[in-house]
Coordinates of C-alpha atoms in Angstrom, one line a residue:
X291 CA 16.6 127.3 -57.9
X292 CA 13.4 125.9 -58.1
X293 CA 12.1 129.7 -58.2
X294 CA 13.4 129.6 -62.2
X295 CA 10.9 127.1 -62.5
X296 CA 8.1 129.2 -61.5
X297 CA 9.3 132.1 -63.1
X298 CA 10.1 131.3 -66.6
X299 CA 7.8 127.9 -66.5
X300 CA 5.4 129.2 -69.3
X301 CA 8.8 130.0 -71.4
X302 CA 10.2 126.8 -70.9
X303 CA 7.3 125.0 -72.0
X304 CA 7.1 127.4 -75.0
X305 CA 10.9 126.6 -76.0
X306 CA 10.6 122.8 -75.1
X307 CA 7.2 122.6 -77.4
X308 CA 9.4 124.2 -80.2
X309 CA 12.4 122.0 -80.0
X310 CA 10.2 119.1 -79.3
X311 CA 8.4 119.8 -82.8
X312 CA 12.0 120.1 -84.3
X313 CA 12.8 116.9 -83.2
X314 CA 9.8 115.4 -84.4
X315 CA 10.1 116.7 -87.9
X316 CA 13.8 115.5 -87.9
X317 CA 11.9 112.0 -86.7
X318 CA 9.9 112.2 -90.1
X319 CA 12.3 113.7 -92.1
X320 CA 15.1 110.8 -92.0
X321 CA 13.3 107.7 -90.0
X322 CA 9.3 107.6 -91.9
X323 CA 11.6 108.0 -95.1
X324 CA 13.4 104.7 -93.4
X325 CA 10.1 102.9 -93.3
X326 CA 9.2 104.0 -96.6
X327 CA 12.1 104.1 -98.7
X328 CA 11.3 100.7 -99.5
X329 CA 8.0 100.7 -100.8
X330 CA 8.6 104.0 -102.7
X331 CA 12.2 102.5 -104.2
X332 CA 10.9 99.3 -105.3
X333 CA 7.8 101.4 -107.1
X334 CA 4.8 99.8 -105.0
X335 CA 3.7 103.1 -104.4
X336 CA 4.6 106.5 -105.6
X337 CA 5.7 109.6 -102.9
X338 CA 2.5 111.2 -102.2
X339 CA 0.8 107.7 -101.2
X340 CA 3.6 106.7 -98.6
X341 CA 2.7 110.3 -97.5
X342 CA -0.6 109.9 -96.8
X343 CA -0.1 106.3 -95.6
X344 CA 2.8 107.6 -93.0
X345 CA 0.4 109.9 -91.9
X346 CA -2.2 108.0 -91.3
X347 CA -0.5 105.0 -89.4
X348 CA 2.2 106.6 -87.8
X349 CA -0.3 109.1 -86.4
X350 CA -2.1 105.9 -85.5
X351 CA 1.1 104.1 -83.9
X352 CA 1.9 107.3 -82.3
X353 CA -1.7 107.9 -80.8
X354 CA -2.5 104.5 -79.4
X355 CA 0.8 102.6 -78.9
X356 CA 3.5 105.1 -78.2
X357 CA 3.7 104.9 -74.3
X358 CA 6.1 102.2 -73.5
X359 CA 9.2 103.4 -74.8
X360 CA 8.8 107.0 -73.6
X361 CA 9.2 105.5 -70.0
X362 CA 12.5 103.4 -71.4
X363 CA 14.6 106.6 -73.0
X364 CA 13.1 108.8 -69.9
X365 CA 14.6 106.5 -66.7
X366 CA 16.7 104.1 -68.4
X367 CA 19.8 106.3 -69.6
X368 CA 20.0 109.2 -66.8
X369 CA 19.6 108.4 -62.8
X370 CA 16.7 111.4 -62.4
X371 CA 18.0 111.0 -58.2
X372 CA 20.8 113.2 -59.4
X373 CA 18.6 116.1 -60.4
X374 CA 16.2 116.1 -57.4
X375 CA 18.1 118.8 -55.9
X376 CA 18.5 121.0 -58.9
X377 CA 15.4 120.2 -61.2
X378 CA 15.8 123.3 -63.5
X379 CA 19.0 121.5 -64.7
X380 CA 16.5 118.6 -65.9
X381 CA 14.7 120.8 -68.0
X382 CA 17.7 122.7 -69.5
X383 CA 19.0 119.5 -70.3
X384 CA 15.9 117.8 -71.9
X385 CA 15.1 121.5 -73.9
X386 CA 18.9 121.2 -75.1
X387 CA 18.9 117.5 -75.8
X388 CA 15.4 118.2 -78.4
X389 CA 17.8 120.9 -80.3
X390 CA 20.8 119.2 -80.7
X391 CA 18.8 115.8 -82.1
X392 CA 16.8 117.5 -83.9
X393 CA 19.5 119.9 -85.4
X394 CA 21.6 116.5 -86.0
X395 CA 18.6 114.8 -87.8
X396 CA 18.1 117.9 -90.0
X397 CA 21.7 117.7 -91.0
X398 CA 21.6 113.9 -91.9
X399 CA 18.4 114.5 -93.4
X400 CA 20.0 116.8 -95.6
X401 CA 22.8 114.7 -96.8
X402 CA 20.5 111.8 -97.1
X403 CA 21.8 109.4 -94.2
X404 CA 19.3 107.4 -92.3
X405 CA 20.4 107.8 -88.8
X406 CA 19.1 106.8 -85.8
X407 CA 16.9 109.0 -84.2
X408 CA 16.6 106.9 -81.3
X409 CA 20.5 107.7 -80.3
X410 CA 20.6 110.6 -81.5
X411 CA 18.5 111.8 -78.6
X412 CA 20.0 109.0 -76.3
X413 CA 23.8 110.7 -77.0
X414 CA 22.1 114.5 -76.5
X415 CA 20.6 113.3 -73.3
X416 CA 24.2 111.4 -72.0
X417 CA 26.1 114.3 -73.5
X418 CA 24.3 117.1 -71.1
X419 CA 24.0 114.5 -67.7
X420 CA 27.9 113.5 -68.5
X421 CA 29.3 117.1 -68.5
X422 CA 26.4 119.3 -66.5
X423 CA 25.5 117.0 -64.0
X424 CA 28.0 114.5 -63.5
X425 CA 29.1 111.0 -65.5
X426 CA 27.8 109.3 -62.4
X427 CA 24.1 110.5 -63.5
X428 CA 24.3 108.5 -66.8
X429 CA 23.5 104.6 -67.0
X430 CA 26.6 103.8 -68.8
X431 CA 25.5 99.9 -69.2
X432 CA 22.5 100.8 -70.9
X433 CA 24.4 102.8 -73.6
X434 CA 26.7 100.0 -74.2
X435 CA 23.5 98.0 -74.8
X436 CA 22.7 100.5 -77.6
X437 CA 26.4 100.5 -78.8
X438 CA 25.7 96.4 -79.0
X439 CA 22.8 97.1 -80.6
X440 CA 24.5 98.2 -83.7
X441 CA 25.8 95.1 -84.8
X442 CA 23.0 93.1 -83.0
X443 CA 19.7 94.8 -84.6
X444 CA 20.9 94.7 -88.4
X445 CA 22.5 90.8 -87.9
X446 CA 19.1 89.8 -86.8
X447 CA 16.7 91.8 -89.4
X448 CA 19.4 90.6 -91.9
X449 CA 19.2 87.2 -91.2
X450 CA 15.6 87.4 -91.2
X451 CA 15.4 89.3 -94.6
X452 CA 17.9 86.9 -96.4
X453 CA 15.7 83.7 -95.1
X454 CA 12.2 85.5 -96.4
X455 CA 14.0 86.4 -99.6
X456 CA 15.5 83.3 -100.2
X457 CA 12.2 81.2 -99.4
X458 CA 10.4 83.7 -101.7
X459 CA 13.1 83.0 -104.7
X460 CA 12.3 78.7 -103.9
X461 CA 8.8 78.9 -103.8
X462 CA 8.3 81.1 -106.6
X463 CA 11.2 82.7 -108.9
X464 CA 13.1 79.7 -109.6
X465 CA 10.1 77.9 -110.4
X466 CA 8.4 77.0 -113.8
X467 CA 5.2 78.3 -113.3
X468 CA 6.3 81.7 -111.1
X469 CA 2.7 83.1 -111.3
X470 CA 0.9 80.2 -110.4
X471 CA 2.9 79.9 -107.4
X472 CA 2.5 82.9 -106.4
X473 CA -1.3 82.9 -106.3
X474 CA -0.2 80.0 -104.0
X475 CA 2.1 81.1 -101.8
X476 CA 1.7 85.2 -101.4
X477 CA -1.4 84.8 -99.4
X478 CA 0.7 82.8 -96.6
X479 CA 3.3 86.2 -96.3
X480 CA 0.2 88.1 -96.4
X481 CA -0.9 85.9 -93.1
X482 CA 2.4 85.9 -91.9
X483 CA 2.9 89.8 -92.0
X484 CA -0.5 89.8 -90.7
X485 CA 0.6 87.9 -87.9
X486 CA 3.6 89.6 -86.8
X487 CA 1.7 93.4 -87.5
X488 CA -1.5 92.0 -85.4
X489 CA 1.2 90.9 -82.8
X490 CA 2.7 94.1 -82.3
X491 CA -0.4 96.0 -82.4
X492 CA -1.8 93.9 -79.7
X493 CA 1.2 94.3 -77.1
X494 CA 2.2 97.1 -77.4
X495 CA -1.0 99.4 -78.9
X496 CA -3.9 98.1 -77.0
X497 CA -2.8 98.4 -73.4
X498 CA -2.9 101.8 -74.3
X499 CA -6.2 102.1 -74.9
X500 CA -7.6 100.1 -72.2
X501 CA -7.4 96.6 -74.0
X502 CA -5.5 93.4 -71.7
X503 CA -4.6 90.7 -73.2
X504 CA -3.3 87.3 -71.5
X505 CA -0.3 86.0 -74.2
X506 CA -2.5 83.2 -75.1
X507 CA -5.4 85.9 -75.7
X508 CA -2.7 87.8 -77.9
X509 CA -1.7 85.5 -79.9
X510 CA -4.8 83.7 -80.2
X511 CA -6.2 87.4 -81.7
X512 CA -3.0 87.6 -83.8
X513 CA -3.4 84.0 -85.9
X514 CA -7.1 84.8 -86.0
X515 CA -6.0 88.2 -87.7
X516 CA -3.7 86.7 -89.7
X517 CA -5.9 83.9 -91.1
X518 CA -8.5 86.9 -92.2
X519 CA -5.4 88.8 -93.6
X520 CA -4.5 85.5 -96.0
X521 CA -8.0 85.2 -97.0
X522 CA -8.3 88.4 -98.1
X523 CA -5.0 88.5 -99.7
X524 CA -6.3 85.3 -101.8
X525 CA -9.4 87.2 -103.1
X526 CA -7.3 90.5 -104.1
X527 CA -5.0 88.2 -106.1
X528 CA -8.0 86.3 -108.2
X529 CA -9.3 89.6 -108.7
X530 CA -6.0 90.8 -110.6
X531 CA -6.1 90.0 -114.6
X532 CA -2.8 88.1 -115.2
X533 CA -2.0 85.4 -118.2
X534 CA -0.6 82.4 -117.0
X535 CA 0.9 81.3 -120.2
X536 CA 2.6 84.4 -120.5
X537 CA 6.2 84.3 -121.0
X538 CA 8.5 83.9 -117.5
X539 CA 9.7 87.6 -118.2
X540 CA 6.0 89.0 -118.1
X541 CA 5.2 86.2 -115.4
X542 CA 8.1 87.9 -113.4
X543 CA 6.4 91.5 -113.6
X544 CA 3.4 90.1 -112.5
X545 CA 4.5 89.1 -109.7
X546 CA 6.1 91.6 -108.9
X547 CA 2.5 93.4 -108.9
X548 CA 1.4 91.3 -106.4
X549 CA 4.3 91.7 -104.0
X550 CA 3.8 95.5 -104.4
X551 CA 0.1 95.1 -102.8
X552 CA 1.9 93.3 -100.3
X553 CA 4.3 96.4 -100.1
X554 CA 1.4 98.4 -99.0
X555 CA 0.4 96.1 -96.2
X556 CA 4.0 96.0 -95.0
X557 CA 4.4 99.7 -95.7
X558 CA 1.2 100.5 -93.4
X559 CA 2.3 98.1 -90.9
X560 CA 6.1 99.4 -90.4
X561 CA 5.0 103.3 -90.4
X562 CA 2.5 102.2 -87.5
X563 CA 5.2 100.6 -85.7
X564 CA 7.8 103.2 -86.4
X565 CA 5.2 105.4 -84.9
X566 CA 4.9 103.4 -81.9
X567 CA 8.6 103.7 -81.2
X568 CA 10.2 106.3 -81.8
X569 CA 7.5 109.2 -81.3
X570 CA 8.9 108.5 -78.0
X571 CA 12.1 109.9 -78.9
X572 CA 10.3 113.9 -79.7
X573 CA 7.3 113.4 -77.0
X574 CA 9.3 111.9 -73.7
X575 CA 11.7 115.0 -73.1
X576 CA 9.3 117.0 -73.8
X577 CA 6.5 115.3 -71.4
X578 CA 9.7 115.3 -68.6
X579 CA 9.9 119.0 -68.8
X580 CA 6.4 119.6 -68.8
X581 CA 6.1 117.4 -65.8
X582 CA 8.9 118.9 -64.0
X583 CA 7.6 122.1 -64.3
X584 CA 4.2 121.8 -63.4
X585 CA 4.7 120.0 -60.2
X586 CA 7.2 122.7 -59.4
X587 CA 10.3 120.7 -59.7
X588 CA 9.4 117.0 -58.8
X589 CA 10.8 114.9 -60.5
X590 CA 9.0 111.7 -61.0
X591 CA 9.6 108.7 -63.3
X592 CA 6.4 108.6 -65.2
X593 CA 5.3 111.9 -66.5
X594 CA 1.3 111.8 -67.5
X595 CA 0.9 113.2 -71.4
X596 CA -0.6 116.2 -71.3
X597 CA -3.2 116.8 -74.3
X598 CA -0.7 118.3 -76.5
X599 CA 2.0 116.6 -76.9
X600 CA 1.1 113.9 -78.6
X601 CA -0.6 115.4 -81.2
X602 CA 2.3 117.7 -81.3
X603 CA 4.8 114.9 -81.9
X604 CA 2.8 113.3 -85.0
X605 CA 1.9 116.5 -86.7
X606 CA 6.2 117.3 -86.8
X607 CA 6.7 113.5 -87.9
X608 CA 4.2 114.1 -91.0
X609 CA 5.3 117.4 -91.9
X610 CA 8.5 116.4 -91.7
X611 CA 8.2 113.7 -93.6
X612 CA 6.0 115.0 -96.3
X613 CA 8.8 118.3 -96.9
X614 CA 11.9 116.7 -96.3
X615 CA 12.0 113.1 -96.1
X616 CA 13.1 112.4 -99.9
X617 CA 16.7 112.2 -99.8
X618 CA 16.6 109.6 -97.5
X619 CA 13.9 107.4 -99.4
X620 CA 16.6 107.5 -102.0
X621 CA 19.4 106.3 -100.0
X622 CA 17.2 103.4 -98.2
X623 CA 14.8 102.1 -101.4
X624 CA 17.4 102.9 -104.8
X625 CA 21.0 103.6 -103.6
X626 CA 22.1 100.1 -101.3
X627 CA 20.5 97.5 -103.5
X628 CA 18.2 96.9 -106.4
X629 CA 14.8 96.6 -104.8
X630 CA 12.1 94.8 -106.4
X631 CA 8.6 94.7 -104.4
X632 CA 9.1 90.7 -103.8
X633 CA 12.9 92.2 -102.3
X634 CA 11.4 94.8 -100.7
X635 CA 8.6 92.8 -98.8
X636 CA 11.1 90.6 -97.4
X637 CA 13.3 93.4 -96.0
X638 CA 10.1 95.2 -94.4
X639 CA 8.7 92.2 -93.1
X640 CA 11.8 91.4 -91.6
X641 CA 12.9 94.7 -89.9
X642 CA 8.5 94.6 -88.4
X643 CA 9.5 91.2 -87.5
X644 CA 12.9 92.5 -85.7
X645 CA 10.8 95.6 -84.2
X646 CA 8.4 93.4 -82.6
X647 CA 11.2 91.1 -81.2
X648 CA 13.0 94.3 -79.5
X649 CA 9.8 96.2 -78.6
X650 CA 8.7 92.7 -76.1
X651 CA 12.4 93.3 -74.5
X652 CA 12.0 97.5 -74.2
X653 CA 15.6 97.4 -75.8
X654 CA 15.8 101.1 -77.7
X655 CA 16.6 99.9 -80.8
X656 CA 16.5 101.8 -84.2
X657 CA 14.3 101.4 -86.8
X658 CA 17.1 103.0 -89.2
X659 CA 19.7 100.2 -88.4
X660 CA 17.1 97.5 -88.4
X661 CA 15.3 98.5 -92.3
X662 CA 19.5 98.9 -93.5
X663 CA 19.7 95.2 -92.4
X664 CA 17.0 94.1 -93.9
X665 CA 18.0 95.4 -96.6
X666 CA 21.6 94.4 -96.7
X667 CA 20.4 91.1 -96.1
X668 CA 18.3 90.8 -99.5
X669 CA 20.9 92.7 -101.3
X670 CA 23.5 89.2 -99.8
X671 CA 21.2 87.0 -100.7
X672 CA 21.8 87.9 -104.4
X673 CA 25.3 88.4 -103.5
X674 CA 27.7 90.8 -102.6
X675 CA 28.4 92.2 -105.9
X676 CA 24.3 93.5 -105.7
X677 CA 25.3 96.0 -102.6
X678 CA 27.0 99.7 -103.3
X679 CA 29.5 98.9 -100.6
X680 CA 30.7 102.9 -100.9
X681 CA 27.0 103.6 -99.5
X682 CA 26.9 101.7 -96.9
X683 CA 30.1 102.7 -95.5
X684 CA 28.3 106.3 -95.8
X685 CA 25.6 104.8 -94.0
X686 CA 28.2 102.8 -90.7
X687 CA 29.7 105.5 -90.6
X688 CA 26.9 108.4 -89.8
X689 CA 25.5 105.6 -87.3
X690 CA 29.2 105.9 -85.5
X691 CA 28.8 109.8 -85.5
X692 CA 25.4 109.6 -83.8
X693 CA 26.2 109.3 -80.6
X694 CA 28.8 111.7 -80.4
X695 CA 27.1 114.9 -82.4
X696 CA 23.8 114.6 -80.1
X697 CA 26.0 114.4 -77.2
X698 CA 28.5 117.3 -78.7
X699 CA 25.3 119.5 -79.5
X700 CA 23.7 118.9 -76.5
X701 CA 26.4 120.1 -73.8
X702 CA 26.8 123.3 -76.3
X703 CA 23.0 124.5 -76.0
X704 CA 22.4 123.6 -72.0
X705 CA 25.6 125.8 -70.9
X706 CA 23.7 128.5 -73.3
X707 CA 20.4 127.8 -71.6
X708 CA 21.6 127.8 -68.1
X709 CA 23.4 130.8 -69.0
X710 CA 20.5 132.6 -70.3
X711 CA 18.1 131.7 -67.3
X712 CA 20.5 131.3 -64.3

């Protein structure tokens, strides 16, 4: 059958390229909004500037750090020794896996759910090897580890929200002098989220790029980083004209004001990440069809990135983003919780925090379920009364859907597409 391949190899390309853009603008659409939603809810920054900043460092993330997670999603959920005989299945498969995720993400998109992209192409890509191919062809451990991941990835970038929230409330809220503190303490999160942005920029981006670094070298680079990051964080604070003898409720707003240039950093820092990961999830069927085809059906595990794909995969993510991705800033920054920028921080820095934790393992996590964490995790630290418990229900329960619509979706469009081309 390989002779499909050769045929119609320029057509499946074509379609793939499509889909894969699809995909990527569902990507933008419901998971930049994720990384985002916070900033723009709280007020740090209005909707054009987390626009242009998502297209900037996602773009960024995407361009310099997105390769290690492609390889993950591409051998770690389907056995590719399965296909060797019949490689055109491969390629229907991958083509119909793009559509269905990036028909699911649409849909959420539209009803303002932040899924997870991340399994929504994992459950397309099971869903076509399960029923086309055989169950045997899918990794079934590995997508329990993503089931686990559920509960695993929002306890963790909870927990690590609620601690950063509640330190932020001792050090400077429940103080007598909140804006004095502040001037003392916000440059430290400035070094901290320095730290852990530097960290995962290091790992994961640079190697990229050409750049090795020992793990002393790393962090070394990263505290170094981080240091320059406080420093400049002090100076931006002097510079700001606030009255310490003001009363505590205009002390409050102030610093609020510096938490929302803090937002910014933080906002930057998780749309790079976010572009690191999940890019992966638009460009890495796509690169495994492109690959297929042009070798003539070999099937190997790494597929080289041709030119276009990256490039390909960010432009969808922005566009997506910048057209569609409001309804799910809503539901992430205004409908859980009440952020503030000082709430807001904690939760971003957090869920980067969490990011870089799962990105050193190669565990496919979401970005989605570890921001909703966050999240929930400063809304509990004010208690439970502060969370709309009807929206996050909402929320559980689109995450439980995931899986099953992608893989639904998926085994729909690759009978169609092996019907068409068989």
């Amino acid at each position: 059958m390989v002779d499909v391949l050769v045929t119609n190899g320029p057509w499946l390309i074509g379609i793939a390229a499509v889909f894969g853009f699809l995909m990527a603008w569902g990507i933008g659409a419901n998971d930049v909004a994720n990384a985002m939603g916070t900033s723009v809810g709280s007020n740090a920054i209005t909707i054009k500037q987390a626009i242009i900043i998502a297209m900037i460092f996602d773009f960024a993330g995407a361009y310099l750090a997105g390769g290690e997670v492609t390889s993950t999603i591409r051998k770690g959920i389907i056995d590719s020794a399965y296909f060797v005989n019949s490689p055109e299945l491969l390629v229907y498969g991958m083509i119909s896996a793009l559509l269905a995720a990036g028909i699911w993400l649409i849909v959420a998109s539209a009803l303002g759910w932040p899924v997870s992209t991340t399994h929504s192409i994992v459950g397309a890509i099971v869903g076509f090897a399960a029923v086309g191919v055989g169950s045997d062809a899918v990794a079934w451990g590995k997508v329990g580890g993503i089931v686990g991941s559920w509960i695993v990835t929002p306890a963790i970038s909870g927990f690590i929200a609620f601690m950063i929230f509640q330190s932020v409330q001792k050090l400077i809220f429940n103080t007598d002098n909140p804006l004095e503190n502040a001037k003392r303490y916000v440059p430290f999160y400035m070094a901290l989220a320095g730290f852990v942005m530097s960290l995962v920029t290091i790992k994961k981006g640079l190697k990229h790029v050409g750049l090795h670094f020992t793990n002393v070298e790393a962090y070394a680079l990263a505290v170094v980083l981080a240091i320059l990051v406080g420093i400049g964080g002090m100076i931006a604070i002097k510079r700001l004209k606030m009255d310490s003898k003001a009363d505590r409720q205009t002390q409050f707003g102030n610093v609020e004001k510096v938490f929302a240039i803090l937002m910014v950093v933080t906002a930057c820092c998780m749309a790079f990440a976010h572009g690191s990961n999940d890019v992966a999830n638009a460009i890495g069927p796509l690169a495994a069809v492109v690959s297929v085809v042009e070798s003539g059906g070999q099937i190997n595990n790494t597929a080289p990135l041709v030119w276009w794909i990256l490039p390909l995969g960010a432009v969808g993510i922005v566009l997506g983003l910048a057209i569609f991705g409001q309804r799910v800033m809503e539901t992430i920054g205004k409908n859980i919780t009440h952020l503030t920028p000082s709430r807001g921080f904690a939760a971003e820095l957090a869920a980067a925090s969490t990011v870089v934790i799962a990105s050193g393992t190669g565990l496919p996590i979401s970005t989605t379920q570890t921001l909703v964490g966050a999240v929930l995790g400063v809304g509990m630290a004010r208690g439970i009364a502060a969370i709309n418990i009807g929206v996050v229900r909402n929320i559980v329960v689109s995450w439980v859907v995931t899986l099953p619509a992608g893989a639904g979706l998926s085994i729909m469009f690759f009978f169609m597409i092996k019907g068409i081309f068989n």
